[in-house]
Amino acid sequence: MTATRKSNRGKRWARRALSVMMVTTAALGTFTMPAHADYLMTTSSDGYCANGQFEDHGEWFYLLDRCYDGHSAVMRVDVEPVKSGNGYDFLLWNPDGYETMRSWNKSYPEGTAVCIQVGLGEYGSGTSWGYSSWTCGSA
């Protein structure tokens, strides 16, 4: 076997190995690393008509309306000190319709407890129902 033939075989192997490494790195980066969240807390209403998220990196709230039902998605937010029962500090509404998402940016001190709950409601009258269980994390 000549040195040239041996050298070409090594180059082909190196190119294949590099291709596999690049594809693997891209796939792992896509599937295992969140965009920029250190902590992402997610909850869904019964039947998944509303999805809510709290991202501690920048204290972002996201609310997605998942059903074509004429109702608005709504999120209850309870910030430390956490209230007992179904107490909460404020509501976030997404009255924009099916498959729309709204986001809000707040600012809390590091380590502040934040709890969210999502449900459905009528934005105009301010009535809401069908809430998920509370999901809590920290800013």
JSON list of N, CA and C in Angstrom, two decimals, residues 19-90:
[
{"chain": "A", "resi": 19, "resn": "SER", "atom": "N", "xyz": [-18.01, 15.28, 10.18]},
{"chain": "A", "resi": 19, "resn": "SER", "atom": "CA", "xyz": [-19.42, 15.44, 9.83]},
{"chain": "A", "resi": 19, "resn": "SER", "atom": "C", "xyz": [-20.31, 14.89, 10.93]},
{"chain": "A", "resi": 20, "resn": "VAL", "atom": "N", "xyz": [-19.99, 13.71, 11.42]},
{"chain": "A", "resi": 20, "resn": "VAL", "atom": "CA", "xyz": [-20.79, 13.10, 12.49]},
{"chain": "A", "resi": 20, "resn": "VAL", "atom": "C", "xyz": [-20.74, 13.95, 13.75]},
{"chain": "A", "resi": 21, "resn": "MET", "atom": "N", "xyz": [-19.57, 14.47, 14.10]},
{"chain": "A", "resi": 21, "resn": "MET", "atom": "CA", "xyz": [-19.45, 15.32, 15.28]},
{"chain": "A", "resi": 21, "resn": "MET", "atom": "C", "xyz": [-20.27, 16.59, 15.14]},
{"chain": "A", "resi": 22, "resn": "MET", "atom": "N", "xyz": [-20.26, 17.20, 13.96]},
{"chain": "A", "resi": 22, "resn": "MET", "atom": "CA", "xyz": [-21.01, 18.44, 13.75]},
{"chain": "A", "resi": 22, "resn": "MET", "atom": "C", "xyz": [-22.51, 18.18, 13.86]},
{"chain": "A", "resi": 23, "resn": "VAL", "atom": "N", "xyz": [-22.99, 17.11, 13.24]},
{"chain": "A", "resi": 23, "resn": "VAL", "atom": "CA", "xyz": [-24.41, 16.78, 13.31]},
{"chain": "A", "resi": 23, "resn": "VAL", "atom": "C", "xyz": [-24.81, 16.47, 14.75]},
{"chain": "A", "resi": 24, "resn": "THR", "atom": "N", "xyz": [-24.00, 15.69, 15.44]},
{"chain": "A", "resi": 24, "resn": "THR", "atom": "CA", "xyz": [-24.30, 15.34, 16.83]},
{"chain": "A", "resi": 24, "resn": "THR", "atom": "C", "xyz": [-24.31, 16.57, 17.72]},
{"chain": "A", "resi": 25, "resn": "THR", "atom": "N", "xyz": [-23.34, 17.43, 17.57]},
{"chain": "A", "resi": 25, "resn": "THR", "atom": "CA", "xyz": [-23.27, 18.66, 18.37]},
{"chain": "A", "resi": 25, "resn": "THR", "atom": "C", "xyz": [-24.48, 19.54, 18.09]},
{"chain": "A", "resi": 26, "resn": "ALA", "atom": "N", "xyz": [-24.86, 19.68, 16.84]},
{"chain": "A", "resi": 26, "resn": "ALA", "atom": "CA", "xyz": [-26.02, 20.50, 16.49]},
{"chain": "A", "resi": 26, "resn": "ALA", "atom": "C", "xyz": [-27.29, 19.91, 17.09]},
{"chain": "A", "resi": 27, "resn": "ALA", "atom": "N", "xyz": [-27.45, 18.59, 17.01]},
{"chain": "A", "resi": 27, "resn": "ALA", "atom": "CA", "xyz": [-28.65, 17.94, 17.54]},
{"chain": "A", "resi": 27, "resn": "ALA", "atom": "C", "xyz": [-28.71, 18.09, 19.06]},
{"chain": "A", "resi": 28, "resn": "LEU", "atom": "N", "xyz": [-27.60, 17.85, 19.73]},
{"chain": "A", "resi": 28, "resn": "LEU", "atom": "CA", "xyz": [-27.59, 17.98, 21.18]},
{"chain": "A", "resi": 28, "resn": "LEU", "atom": "C", "xyz": [-27.86, 19.40, 21.60]},
{"chain": "A", "resi": 29, "resn": "GLY", "atom": "N", "xyz": [-27.28, 20.34, 20.92]},
{"chain": "A", "resi": 29, "resn": "GLY", "atom": "CA", "xyz": [-27.51, 21.74, 21.24]},
{"chain": "A", "resi": 29, "resn": "GLY", "atom": "C", "xyz": [-28.96, 22.13, 21.06]},
{"chain": "A", "resi": 30, "resn": "THR", "atom": "N", "xyz": [-29.60, 21.61, 20.03]},
{"chain": "A", "resi": 30, "resn": "THR", "atom": "CA", "xyz": [-30.99, 21.91, 19.75]},
{"chain": "A", "resi": 30, "resn": "THR", "atom": "C", "xyz": [-31.93, 21.29, 20.76]},
{"chain": "A", "resi": 31, "resn": "PHE", "atom": "N", "xyz": [-31.66, 20.05, 21.17]},
{"chain": "A", "resi": 31, "resn": "PHE", "atom": "CA", "xyz": [-32.62, 19.32, 21.98]},
{"chain": "A", "resi": 31, "resn": "PHE", "atom": "C", "xyz": [-32.37, 19.38, 23.48]},
{"chain": "A", "resi": 32, "resn": "THR", "atom": "N", "xyz": [-31.18, 19.70, 23.92]},
{"chain": "A", "resi": 32, "resn": "THR", "atom": "CA", "xyz": [-30.92, 19.63, 25.35]},
{"chain": "A", "resi": 32, "resn": "THR", "atom": "C", "xyz": [-30.72, 20.98, 26.01]},
{"chain": "A", "resi": 33, "resn": "MET", "atom": "N", "xyz": [-30.50, 22.02, 25.23]},
{"chain": "A", "resi": 33, "resn": "MET", "atom": "CA", "xyz": [-30.23, 23.31, 25.84]},
{"chain": "A", "resi": 33, "resn": "MET", "atom": "C", "xyz": [-31.37, 24.28, 25.58]},
{"chain": "A", "resi": 34, "resn": "PRO", "atom": "N", "xyz": [-31.98, 24.84, 26.65]},
{"chain": "A", "resi": 34, "resn": "PRO", "atom": "CA", "xyz": [-33.02, 25.84, 26.43]},
{"chain": "A", "resi": 34, "resn": "PRO", "atom": "C", "xyz": [-32.41, 27.09, 25.79]},
{"chain": "A", "resi": 35, "resn": "ALA", "atom": "N", "xyz": [-33.26, 27.89, 25.19]},
{"chain": "A", "resi": 35, "resn": "ALA", "atom": "CA", "xyz": [-32.79, 29.07, 24.47]},
{"chain": "A", "resi": 35, "resn": "ALA", "atom": "C", "xyz": [-31.89, 29.93, 25.36]},
{"chain": "A", "resi": 36, "resn": "HIS", "atom": "N", "xyz": [-32.37, 30.35, 26.49]},
{"chain": "A", "resi": 36, "resn": "HIS", "atom": "CA", "xyz": [-31.55, 31.12, 27.41]},
{"chain": "A", "resi": 36, "resn": "HIS", "atom": "C", "xyz": [-32.12, 31.07, 28.82]},
{"chain": "A", "resi": 37, "resn": "ALA", "atom": "N", "xyz": [-32.89, 30.04, 29.11]},
{"chain": "A", "resi": 37, "resn": "ALA", "atom": "CA", "xyz": [-33.52, 29.94, 30.42]},
{"chain": "A", "resi": 37, "resn": "ALA", "atom": "C", "xyz": [-32.65, 29.18, 31.40]},
{"chain": "A", "resi": 38, "resn": "ASP", "atom": "N", "xyz": [-32.47, 29.76, 32.57]},
{"chain": "A", "resi": 38, "resn": "ASP", "atom": "CA", "xyz": [-31.84, 29.02, 33.65]},
{"chain": "A", "resi": 38, "resn": "ASP", "atom": "C", "xyz": [-32.88, 28.09, 34.27]},
{"chain": "A", "resi": 39, "resn": "TYR", "atom": "N", "xyz": [-34.10, 28.59, 34.37]},
{"chain": "A", "resi": 39, "resn": "TYR", "atom": "CA", "xyz": [-35.20, 27.81, 34.94]},
{"chain": "A", "resi": 39, "resn": "TYR", "atom": "C", "xyz": [-36.46, 28.20, 34.20]},
{"chain": "A", "resi": 40, "resn": "LEU", "atom": "N", "xyz": [-37.20, 27.25, 33.74]},
{"chain": "A", "resi": 40, "resn": "LEU", "atom": "CA", "xyz": [-38.45, 27.50, 33.03]},
{"chain": "A", "resi": 40, "resn": "LEU", "atom": "C", "xyz": [-39.53, 26.68, 33.69]},
{"chain": "A", "resi": 41, "resn": "MET", "atom": "N", "xyz": [-40.54, 27.34, 34.21]},
{"chain": "A", "resi": 41, "resn": "MET", "atom": "CA", "xyz": [-41.64, 26.69, 34.90]},
{"chain": "A", "resi": 41, "resn": "MET", "atom": "C", "xyz": [-42.84, 26.70, 33.97]},
{"chain": "A", "resi": 42, "resn": "THR", "atom": "N", "xyz": [-43.46, 25.55, 33.75]},
{"chain": "A", "resi": 42, "resn": "THR", "atom": "CA", "xyz": [-44.56, 25.44, 32.81]},
{"chain": "A", "resi": 42, "resn": "THR", "atom": "C", "xyz": [-45.78, 24.81, 33.48]},
{"chain": "A", "resi": 43, "resn": "THR", "atom": "N", "xyz": [-46.97, 25.26, 33.11]},
{"chain": "A", "resi": 43, "resn": "THR", "atom": "CA", "xyz": [-48.20, 24.65, 33.57]},
{"chain": "A", "resi": 43, "resn": "THR", "atom": "C", "xyz": [-49.24, 24.74, 32.47]},
{"chain": "A", "resi": 44, "resn": "SER", "atom": "N", "xyz": [-50.22, 23.82, 32.49]},
{"chain": "A", "resi": 44, "resn": "SER", "atom": "CA", "xyz": [-51.29, 23.80, 31.49]},
{"chain": "A", "resi": 44, "resn": "SER", "atom": "C", "xyz": [-52.63, 23.65, 32.18]},
{"chain": "A", "resi": 45, "resn": "SER", "atom": "N", "xyz": [-53.67, 24.23, 31.58]},
{"chain": "A", "resi": 45, "resn": "SER", "atom": "CA", "xyz": [-55.02, 24.08, 32.11]},
{"chain": "A", "resi": 45, "resn": "SER", "atom": "C", "xyz": [-55.55, 22.70, 31.76]},
{"chain": "A", "resi": 46, "resn": "ASP", "atom": "N", "xyz": [-56.65, 22.31, 32.39]},
{"chain": "A", "resi": 46, "resn": "ASP", "atom": "CA", "xyz": [-57.30, 21.05, 32.05]},
{"chain": "A", "resi": 46, "resn": "ASP", "atom": "C", "xyz": [-57.63, 21.06, 30.57]},
{"chain": "A", "resi": 47, "resn": "GLY", "atom": "N", "xyz": [-57.33, 19.99, 29.88]},
{"chain": "A", "resi": 47, "resn": "GLY", "atom": "CA", "xyz": [-57.56, 19.92, 28.44]},
{"chain": "A", "resi": 47, "resn": "GLY", "atom": "C", "xyz": [-56.54, 20.70, 27.64]},
{"chain": "A", "resi": 48, "resn": "TYR", "atom": "N", "xyz": [-55.58, 21.32, 28.31]},
{"chain": "A", "resi": 48, "resn": "TYR", "atom": "CA", "xyz": [-54.48, 22.06, 27.66]},
{"chain": "A", "resi": 48, "resn": "TYR", "atom": "C", "xyz": [-54.95, 23.20, 26.77]},
{"chain": "A", "resi": 49, "resn": "CYS", "atom": "N", "xyz": [-56.04, 23.87, 27.14]},
{"chain": "A", "resi": 49, "resn": "CYS", "atom": "CA", "xyz": [-56.50, 25.02, 26.36]},
{"chain": "A", "resi": 49, "resn": "CYS", "atom": "C", "xyz": [-55.68, 26.27, 26.64]},
{"chain": "A", "resi": 50, "resn": "ALA", "atom": "N", "xyz": [-54.96, 26.28, 27.76]},
{"chain": "A", "resi": 50, "resn": "ALA", "atom": "CA", "xyz": [-54.07, 27.39, 28.08]},
{"chain": "A", "resi": 50, "resn": "ALA", "atom": "C", "xyz": [-52.76, 26.82, 28.58]},
{"chain": "A", "resi": 51, "resn": "ASN", "atom": "N", "xyz": [-51.67, 27.35, 28.08]},
{"chain": "A", "resi": 51, "resn": "ASN", "atom": "CA", "xyz": [-50.34, 26.97, 28.56]},
{"chain": "A", "resi": 51, "resn": "ASN", "atom": "C", "xyz": [-49.67, 28.23, 29.09]},
{"chain": "A", "resi": 52, "resn": "GLY", "atom": "N", "xyz": [-49.07, 28.11, 30.25]},
{"chain": "A", "resi": 52, "resn": "GLY", "atom": "CA", "xyz": [-48.37, 29.25, 30.85]},
{"chain": "A", "resi": 52, "resn": "GLY", "atom": "C", "xyz": [-46.97, 28.87, 31.23]},
{"chain": "A", "resi": 53, "resn": "GLN", "atom": "N", "xyz": [-46.06, 29.83, 31.14]},
{"chain": "A", "resi": 53, "resn": "GLN", "atom": "CA", "xyz": [-44.67, 29.60, 31.51]},
{"chain": "A", "resi": 53, "resn": "GLN", "atom": "C", "xyz": [-44.13, 30.81, 32.25]},
{"chain": "A", "resi": 54, "resn": "PHE", "atom": "N", "xyz": [-43.23, 30.53, 33.20]},
{"chain": "A", "resi": 54, "resn": "PHE", "atom": "CA", "xyz": [-42.45, 31.57, 33.85]},
{"chain": "A", "resi": 54, "resn": "PHE", "atom": "C", "xyz": [-40.99, 31.23, 33.65]},
{"chain": "A", "resi": 55, "resn": "GLU", "atom": "N", "xyz": [-40.24, 32.17, 33.11]},
{"chain": "A", "resi": 55, "resn": "GLU", "atom": "CA", "xyz": [-38.81, 31.99, 32.87]},
{"chain": "A", "resi": 55, "resn": "GLU", "atom": "C", "xyz": [-38.06, 32.91, 33.83]},
{"chain": "A", "resi": 56, "resn": "ASP", "atom": "N", "xyz": [-37.20, 32.33, 34.67]},
{"chain": "A", "resi": 56, "resn": "ASP", "atom": "CA", "xyz": [-36.53, 33.13, 35.69]},
{"chain": "A", "resi": 56, "resn": "ASP", "atom": "C", "xyz": [-35.45, 34.05, 35.12]},
{"chain": "A", "resi": 57, "resn": "HIS", "atom": "N", "xyz": [-34.97, 33.77, 33.93]},
{"chain": "A", "resi": 57, "resn": "HIS", "atom": "CA", "xyz": [-33.95, 34.62, 33.30]},
{"chain": "A", "resi": 57, "resn": "HIS", "atom": "C", "xyz": [-34.64, 35.85, 32.73]},
{"chain": "A", "resi": 58, "resn": "GLY", "atom": "N", "xyz": [-34.70, 36.92, 33.51]},
{"chain": "A", "resi": 58, "resn": "GLY", "atom": "CA", "xyz": [-35.37, 38.14, 33.08]},
{"chain": "A", "resi": 58, "resn": "GLY", "atom": "C", "xyz": [-36.79, 38.25, 33.58]},
{"chain": "A", "resi": 59, "resn": "GLU", "atom": "N", "xyz": [-37.26, 37.25, 34.30]},
{"chain": "A", "resi": 59, "resn": "GLU", "atom": "CA", "xyz": [-38.63, 37.21, 34.86]},
{"chain": "A", "resi": 59, "resn": "GLU", "atom": "C", "xyz": [-39.69, 37.45, 33.78]},
{"chain": "A", "resi": 60, "resn": "TRP", "atom": "N", "xyz": [-39.75, 36.52, 32.85]},
{"chain": "A", "resi": 60, "resn": "TRP", "atom": "CA", "xyz": [-40.72, 36.59, 31.76]},
{"chain": "A", "resi": 60, "resn": "TRP", "atom": "C", "xyz": [-41.86, 35.63, 32.01]},
{"chain": "A", "resi": 61, "resn": "PHE", "atom": "N", "xyz": [-43.09, 36.08, 31.73]},
{"chain": "A", "resi": 61, "resn": "PHE", "atom": "CA", "xyz": [-44.28, 35.25, 31.77]},
{"chain": "A", "resi": 61, "resn": "PHE", "atom": "C", "xyz": [-44.76, 35.10, 30.33]},
{"chain": "A", "resi": 62, "resn": "TYR", "atom": "N", "xyz": [-45.19, 33.88, 29.97]},
{"chain": "A", "resi": 62, "resn": "TYR", "atom": "CA", "xyz": [-45.72, 33.60, 28.63]},
{"chain": "A", "resi": 62, "resn": "TYR", "atom": "C", "xyz": [-47.07, 32.91, 28.79]},
{"chain": "A", "resi": 63, "resn": "LEU", "atom": "N", "xyz": [-48.05, 33.30, 27.98]},
{"chain": "A", "resi": 63, "resn": "LEU", "atom": "CA", "xyz": [-49.38, 32.71, 28.06]},
{"chain": "A", "resi": 63, "resn": "LEU", "atom": "C", "xyz": [-49.89, 32.42, 26.65]},
{"chain": "A", "resi": 64, "resn": "LEU", "atom": "N", "xyz": [-50.17, 31.15, 26.39]},
{"chain": "A", "resi": 64, "resn": "LEU", "atom": "CA", "xyz": [-50.58, 30.68, 25.06]},
{"chain": "A", "resi": 64, "resn": "LEU", "atom": "C", "xyz": [-52.00, 30.17, 25.11]},
{"chain": "A", "resi": 65, "resn": "ASP", "atom": "N", "xyz": [-52.84, 30.61, 24.16]},
{"chain": "A", "resi": 65, "resn": "ASP", "atom": "CA", "xyz": [-54.21, 30.12, 24.00]},
{"chain": "A", "resi": 65, "resn": "ASP", "atom": "C", "xyz": [-54.17, 28.95, 23.03]},
{"chain": "A", "resi": 66, "resn": "ARG", "atom": "N", "xyz": [-54.54, 27.75, 23.49]},
{"chain": "A", "resi": 66, "resn": "ARG", "atom": "CA", "xyz": [-54.40, 26.54, 22.68]},
{"chain": "A", "resi": 66, "resn": "ARG", "atom": "C", "xyz": [-55.70, 26.03, 22.07]},
{"chain": "A", "resi": 67, "resn": "CYS", "atom": "N", "xyz": [-56.86, 26.62, 22.40]},
{"chain": "A", "resi": 67, "resn": "CYS", "atom": "CA", "xyz": [-58.13, 26.07, 21.89]},
{"chain": "A", "resi": 67, "resn": "CYS", "atom": "C", "xyz": [-58.91, 27.12, 21.10]},
{"chain": "A", "resi": 68, "resn": "TYR", "atom": "N", "xyz": [-59.54, 26.64, 20.06]},
{"chain": "A", "resi": 68, "resn": "TYR", "atom": "CA", "xyz": [-60.39, 27.48, 19.23]},
{"chain": "A", "resi": 68, "resn": "TYR", "atom": "C", "xyz": [-61.80, 27.41, 19.83]},
{"chain": "A", "resi": 69, "resn": "ASP", "atom": "N", "xyz": [-61.98, 28.08, 20.98]},
{"chain": "A", "resi": 69, "resn": "ASP", "atom": "CA", "xyz": [-63.23, 27.95, 21.73]},
{"chain": "A", "resi": 69, "resn": "ASP", "atom": "C", "xyz": [-63.89, 29.28, 22.06]},
{"chain": "A", "resi": 70, "resn": "GLY", "atom": "N", "xyz": [-63.30, 30.39, 21.65]},
{"chain": "A", "resi": 70, "resn": "GLY", "atom": "CA", "xyz": [-63.88, 31.70, 21.93]},
{"chain": "A", "resi": 70, "resn": "GLY", "atom": "C", "xyz": [-63.58, 32.23, 23.32]},
{"chain": "A", "resi": 71, "resn": "HIS", "atom": "N", "xyz": [-62.85, 31.48, 24.13]},
{"chain": "A", "resi": 71, "resn": "HIS", "atom": "CA", "xyz": [-62.48, 31.92, 25.47]},
{"chain": "A", "resi": 71, "resn": "HIS", "atom": "C", "xyz": [-61.04, 32.43, 25.47]},
{"chain": "A", "resi": 72, "resn": "SER", "atom": "N", "xyz": [-60.73, 33.24, 26.46]},
{"chain": "A", "resi": 72, "resn": "SER", "atom": "CA", "xyz": [-59.38, 33.77, 26.62]},
{"chain": "A", "resi": 72, "resn": "SER", "atom": "C", "xyz": [-58.57, 32.87, 27.55]},
{"chain": "A", "resi": 73, "resn": "ALA", "atom": "N", "xyz": [-57.27, 32.85, 27.35]},
{"chain": "A", "resi": 73, "resn": "ALA", "atom": "CA", "xyz": [-56.37, 32.19, 28.29]},
{"chain": "A", "resi": 73, "resn": "ALA", "atom": "C", "xyz": [-56.07, 33.20, 29.39]},
{"chain": "A", "resi": 74, "resn": "VAL", "atom": "N", "xyz": [-55.97, 32.71, 30.62]},
{"chain": "A", "resi": 74, "resn": "VAL", "atom": "CA", "xyz": [-55.71, 33.59, 31.76]},
{"chain": "A", "resi": 74, "resn": "VAL", "atom": "C", "xyz": [-54.72, 32.91, 32.71]},
{"chain": "A", "resi": 75, "resn": "MET", "atom": "N", "xyz": [-53.86, 33.72, 33.34]},
{"chain": "A", "resi": 75, "resn": "MET", "atom": "CA", "xyz": [-52.87, 33.19, 34.28]},
{"chain": "A", "resi": 75, "resn": "MET", "atom": "C", "xyz": [-52.98, 33.96, 35.60]},
{"chain": "A", "resi": 76, "resn": "ARG", "atom": "N", "xyz": [-53.08, 33.20, 36.69]},
{"chain": "A", "resi": 76, "resn": "ARG", "atom": "CA", "xyz": [-52.98, 33.79, 38.02]},
{"chain": "A", "resi": 76, "resn": "ARG", "atom": "C", "xyz": [-51.50, 33.76, 38.41]},
{"chain": "A", "resi": 77, "resn": "VAL", "atom": "N", "xyz": [-51.04, 34.86, 39.00]},
{"chain": "A", "resi": 77, "resn": "VAL", "atom": "CA", "xyz": [-49.65, 34.94, 39.44]},
{"chain": "A", "resi": 77, "resn": "VAL", "atom": "C", "xyz": [-49.63, 35.32, 40.92]},
{"chain": "A", "resi": 78, "resn": "ASP", "atom": "N", "xyz": [-48.91, 34.53, 41.70]},
{"chain": "A", "resi": 78, "resn": "ASP", "atom": "CA", "xyz": [-48.74, 34.80, 43.12]},
{"chain": "A", "resi": 78, "resn": "ASP", "atom": "C", "xyz": [-47.23, 34.93, 43.38]},
{"chain": "A", "resi": 79, "resn": "VAL", "atom": "N", "xyz": [-46.82, 36.10, 43.84]},
{"chain": "A", "resi": 79, "resn": "VAL", "atom": "CA", "xyz": [-45.40, 36.38, 44.09]},
{"chain": "A", "resi": 79, "resn": "VAL", "atom": "C", "xyz": [-45.19, 36.50, 45.59]},
{"chain": "A", "resi": 80, "resn": "GLU", "atom": "N", "xyz": [-44.05, 36.04, 46.07]},
{"chain": "A", "resi": 80, "resn": "GLU", "atom": "CA", "xyz": [-43.71, 36.04, 47.49]},
{"chain": "A", "resi": 80, "resn": "GLU", "atom": "C", "xyz": [-44.02, 37.39, 48.13]},
{"chain": "A", "resi": 81, "resn": "PRO", "atom": "N", "xyz": [-44.68, 37.42, 49.29]},
{"chain": "A", "resi": 81, "resn": "PRO", "atom": "CA", "xyz": [-45.08, 36.29, 50.10]},
{"chain": "A", "resi": 81, "resn": "PRO", "atom": "C", "xyz": [-46.26, 35.55, 49.48]},
{"chain": "A", "resi": 82, "resn": "VAL", "atom": "N", "xyz": [-46.13, 34.22, 49.35]},
{"chain": "A", "resi": 82, "resn": "VAL", "atom": "CA", "xyz": [-47.14, 33.39, 48.72]},
{"chain": "A", "resi": 82, "resn": "VAL", "atom": "C", "xyz": [-48.38, 33.33, 49.61]},
{"chain": "A", "resi": 83, "resn": "LYS", "atom": "N", "xyz": [-49.53, 33.55, 49.00]},
{"chain": "A", "resi": 83, "resn": "LYS", "atom": "CA", "xyz": [-50.80, 33.55, 49.74]},
{"chain": "A", "resi": 83, "resn": "LYS", "atom": "C", "xyz": [-51.32, 32.13, 49.89]},
{"chain": "A", "resi": 84, "resn": "SER", "atom": "N", "xyz": [-52.11, 31.90, 50.90]},
{"chain": "A", "resi": 84, "resn": "SER", "atom": "CA", "xyz": [-52.69, 30.57, 51.11]},
{"chain": "A", "resi": 84, "resn": "SER", "atom": "C", "xyz": [-53.94, 30.41, 50.23]},
{"chain": "A", "resi": 85, "resn": "GLY", "atom": "N", "xyz": [-54.36, 29.16, 50.05]},
{"chain": "A", "resi": 85, "resn": "GLY", "atom": "CA", "xyz": [-55.54, 28.87, 49.26]},
{"chain": "A", "resi": 85, "resn": "GLY", "atom": "C", "xyz": [-55.36, 29.26, 47.81]},
{"chain": "A", "resi": 86, "resn": "ASN", "atom": "N", "xyz": [-56.34, 29.94, 47.27]},
{"chain": "A", "resi": 86, "resn": "ASN", "atom": "CA", "xyz": [-56.27, 30.38, 45.88]},
{"chain": "A", "resi": 86, "resn": "ASN", "atom": "C", "xyz": [-55.96, 31.86, 45.76]},
{"chain": "A", "resi": 87, "resn": "GLY", "atom": "N", "xyz": [-55.30, 32.43, 46.77]},
{"chain": "A", "resi": 87, "resn": "GLY", "atom": "CA", "xyz": [-54.93, 33.84, 46.70]},
{"chain": "A", "resi": 87, "resn": "GLY", "atom": "C", "xyz": [-53.87, 34.07, 45.63]},
{"chain": "A", "resi": 88, "resn": "TYR", "atom": "N", "xyz": [-53.88, 35.25, 45.05]},
{"chain": "A", "resi": 88, "resn": "TYR", "atom": "CA", "xyz": [-52.90, 35.60, 44.02]},
{"chain": "A", "resi": 88, "resn": "TYR", "atom": "C", "xyz": [-52.73, 37.10, 43.98]},
{"chain": "A", "resi": 89, "resn": "ASP", "atom": "N", "xyz": [-51.67, 37.55, 43.34]},
{"chain": "A", "resi": 89, "resn": "ASP", "atom": "CA", "xyz": [-51.37, 38.98, 43.27]},
{"chain": "A", "resi": 89, "resn": "ASP", "atom": "C", "xyz": [-51.99, 39.67, 42.06]},
{"chain": "A", "resi": 90, "resn": "PHE", "atom": "N", "xyz": [-51.96, 39.00, 40.90]},
{"chain": "A", "resi": 90, "resn": "PHE", "atom": "CA", "xyz": [-52.51, 39.63, 39.70]},
{"chain": "A", "resi": 90, "resn": "PHE", "atom": "C", "xyz": [-52.83, 38.57, 38.65]}
]
